[in-house]
Amino acid sequence: HVQLVESGGDSVQAGGSLRLSCKYPGYRYSRLCVARFRQAPGKVREAVAAIDSDHSATYADPVKGRFTILKDNAKDAFYLQMNDLKPEDTAMYYCAARKGTACYKERYMYDYWGQGTQVTVS
């Protein structure tokens, strides 16, 4: 089992930055894909970024060049650095994880989810 603990959501002005953290304490198995999804009111949950066990990252088109996903195996954690935030980035952000080497953008491929953290950009 992988427990995910999230933090970092906040309200910021457009152009600002936030860093979302997601920790998976006690999980030492290296083959883990971790990802960030987001869900705005009335919209489906969509993949934002993911990083696989080889630290290869992928990004959704709307966030490319603005968001960076990083994984710290020593701290059992990963981070989503969000820069140049826009009002359309407003959403509940969820971290997700799946065991294995590959990442996917489909939410049903992920077995473990965090509780979500709200990001509001005005």
GROMACS .gro file of C-alpha atoms in nm:
model
  122
    1HIS     CA    1   0.000   0.000   0.000
    2VAL     CA    2   0.118   0.354  -0.078
    3GLN     CA    3  -0.003   0.635   0.144
    4LEU     CA    4   0.014   0.980  -0.014
    5VAL     CA    5   0.028   1.295   0.196
    6GLU     CA    6  -0.016   1.626   0.017
    7SER     CA    7   0.062   1.985   0.099
    8GLY     CA    8   0.128   2.320  -0.067
    9GLY     CA    9  -0.200   2.444  -0.208
   10ASP     CA   10  -0.282   2.811  -0.165
   11SER     CA   11  -0.435   3.119  -0.323
   12VAL     CA   12  -0.205   3.328  -0.540
   13GLN     CA   13  -0.224   3.602  -0.796
   14ALA     CA   14  -0.172   3.539  -1.163
   15GLY     CA   15   0.197   3.517  -1.246
   16GLY     CA   16   0.281   3.380  -0.906
   17SER     CA   17   0.435   3.047  -0.808
   18LEU     CA   18   0.351   2.755  -0.583
   19ARG     CA   19   0.515   2.426  -0.499
   20LEU     CA   20   0.299   2.125  -0.425
   21SER     CA   21   0.447   1.842  -0.225
   22CYS     CA   22   0.341   1.482  -0.207
   23LYS     CA   23   0.506   1.239   0.030
   24TYR     CA   24   0.479   0.861   0.039
   25PRO     CA   25   0.642   0.783   0.373
   26GLY     CA   26   0.784   0.441   0.427
   27TYR     CA   27   0.752   0.326   0.067
   28ARG     CA   28   1.097   0.216  -0.040
   29TYR     CA   29   1.020   0.025  -0.356
   30SER     CA   30   1.190   0.213  -0.637
   31ARG     CA   31   0.951   0.125  -0.919
   32LEU     CA   32   0.691   0.389  -0.862
   33CYS     CA   33   0.531   0.632  -1.102
   34VAL     CA   34   0.395   0.944  -0.936
   35ALA     CA   35   0.176   1.205  -1.095
   36ARG     CA   36  -0.029   1.514  -1.042
   37PHE     CA   37  -0.386   1.547  -1.161
   38ARG     CA   38  -0.620   1.840  -1.126
   39GLN     CA   39  -0.993   1.886  -1.134
   40ALA     CA   40  -1.167   2.217  -1.180
   41PRO     CA   41  -1.536   2.256  -1.088
   42GLY     CA   42  -1.754   2.095  -1.352
   43LYS     CA   43  -1.461   1.940  -1.535
   44VAL     CA   44  -1.306   1.598  -1.549
   45ARG     CA   45  -0.991   1.516  -1.358
   46GLU     CA   46  -0.696   1.557  -1.592
   47ALA     CA   47  -0.330   1.465  -1.577
   48VAL     CA   48  -0.093   1.755  -1.530
   49ALA     CA   49   0.249   1.594  -1.494
   50ALA     CA   50   0.404   1.261  -1.414
   51ILE     CA   51   0.748   1.125  -1.339
   52ASP     CA   52   0.847   0.763  -1.368
   53SER     CA   53   1.097   0.547  -1.182
   54ASP     CA   54   1.375   0.663  -1.415
   55HIS     CA   55   1.289   1.025  -1.339
   56SER     CA   56   1.156   1.081  -1.688
   57ALA     CA   57   0.887   1.349  -1.675
   58THR     CA   58   0.587   1.422  -1.895
   59TYR     CA   59   0.360   1.723  -1.896
   60ALA     CA   60   0.020   1.821  -2.024
   61ASP     CA   61   0.039   2.081  -2.300
   62PRO     CA   62  -0.122   2.366  -2.099
   63VAL     CA   63   0.153   2.351  -1.835
   64LYS     CA   64   0.462   2.282  -2.043
   65GLY     CA   65   0.731   2.536  -1.974
   66ARG     CA   66   0.562   2.653  -1.654
   67PHE     CA   67   0.541   2.345  -1.432
   68THR     CA   68   0.823   2.112  -1.327
   69ILE     CA   69   0.781   1.778  -1.153
   70LEU     CA   70   1.068   1.648  -0.943
   71LYS     CA   71   1.115   1.330  -0.747
   72ASP     CA   72   1.330   1.289  -0.437
   73ASN     CA   73   1.371   0.922  -0.359
   74ALA     CA   74   1.577   0.994  -0.048
   75LYS     CA   75   1.282   1.182   0.101
   76ASP     CA   76   1.009   0.957  -0.036
   77ALA     CA   77   0.852   1.261  -0.195
   78PHE     CA   78   0.787   1.442  -0.516
   79TYR     CA   79   0.714   1.803  -0.594
   80LEU     CA   80   0.530   2.003  -0.856
   81GLN     CA   81   0.683   2.346  -0.901
   82MET     CA   82   0.428   2.573  -1.065
   83ASN     CA   83   0.541   2.904  -1.210
   84ASP     CA   84   0.362   3.177  -1.403
   85LEU     CA   85   0.029   3.058  -1.269
   86LYS     CA   86  -0.285   3.150  -1.458
   87PRO     CA   87  -0.649   3.167  -1.349
   88GLU     CA   88  -0.718   2.859  -1.560
   89ASP     CA   89  -0.481   2.665  -1.334
   90THR     CA   90  -0.737   2.699  -1.054
   91ALA     CA   91  -0.838   2.350  -0.945
   92MET     CA   92  -0.811   2.085  -0.680
   93TYR     CA   93  -0.479   1.915  -0.734
   94TYR     CA   94  -0.432   1.548  -0.649
   95CYS     CA   95  -0.119   1.341  -0.630
   96ALA     CA   96  -0.140   0.987  -0.754
   97ALA     CA   97   0.085   0.685  -0.766
   98ARG     CA   98   0.106   0.350  -0.934
   99LYS     CA   99   0.353   0.070  -0.886
  100GLY     CA  100   0.563  -0.004  -1.189
  101THR     CA  101   0.803   0.168  -1.422
  102ALA     CA  102   0.566   0.348  -1.657
  103CYS     CA  103   0.337   0.645  -1.618
  104TYR     CA  104   0.004   0.708  -1.786
  105LYS     CA  105  -0.228   1.003  -1.824
  106GLU     CA  106  -0.542   0.801  -1.756
  107ARG     CA  107  -0.663   0.834  -1.399
  108TYR     CA  108  -0.782   0.473  -1.382
  109MET     CA  109  -0.421   0.358  -1.415
  110TYR     CA  110  -0.341   0.492  -1.070
  111ASP     CA  111  -0.416   0.292  -0.757
  112TYR     CA  112  -0.325   0.542  -0.490
  113TRP     CA  113  -0.447   0.897  -0.440
  114GLY     CA  114  -0.385   1.183  -0.205
  115GLN     CA  115  -0.658   1.384  -0.040
  116GLY     CA  116  -0.620   1.680  -0.275
  117THR     CA  117  -0.503   2.035  -0.222
  118GLN     CA  118  -0.670   2.348  -0.356
  119VAL     CA  119  -0.491   2.591  -0.585
  120THR     CA  120  -0.668   2.918  -0.660
  121VAL     CA  121  -0.525   3.173  -0.900
  122SER     CA  122  -0.688   3.513  -0.932
   0.00000   0.00000   0.00000
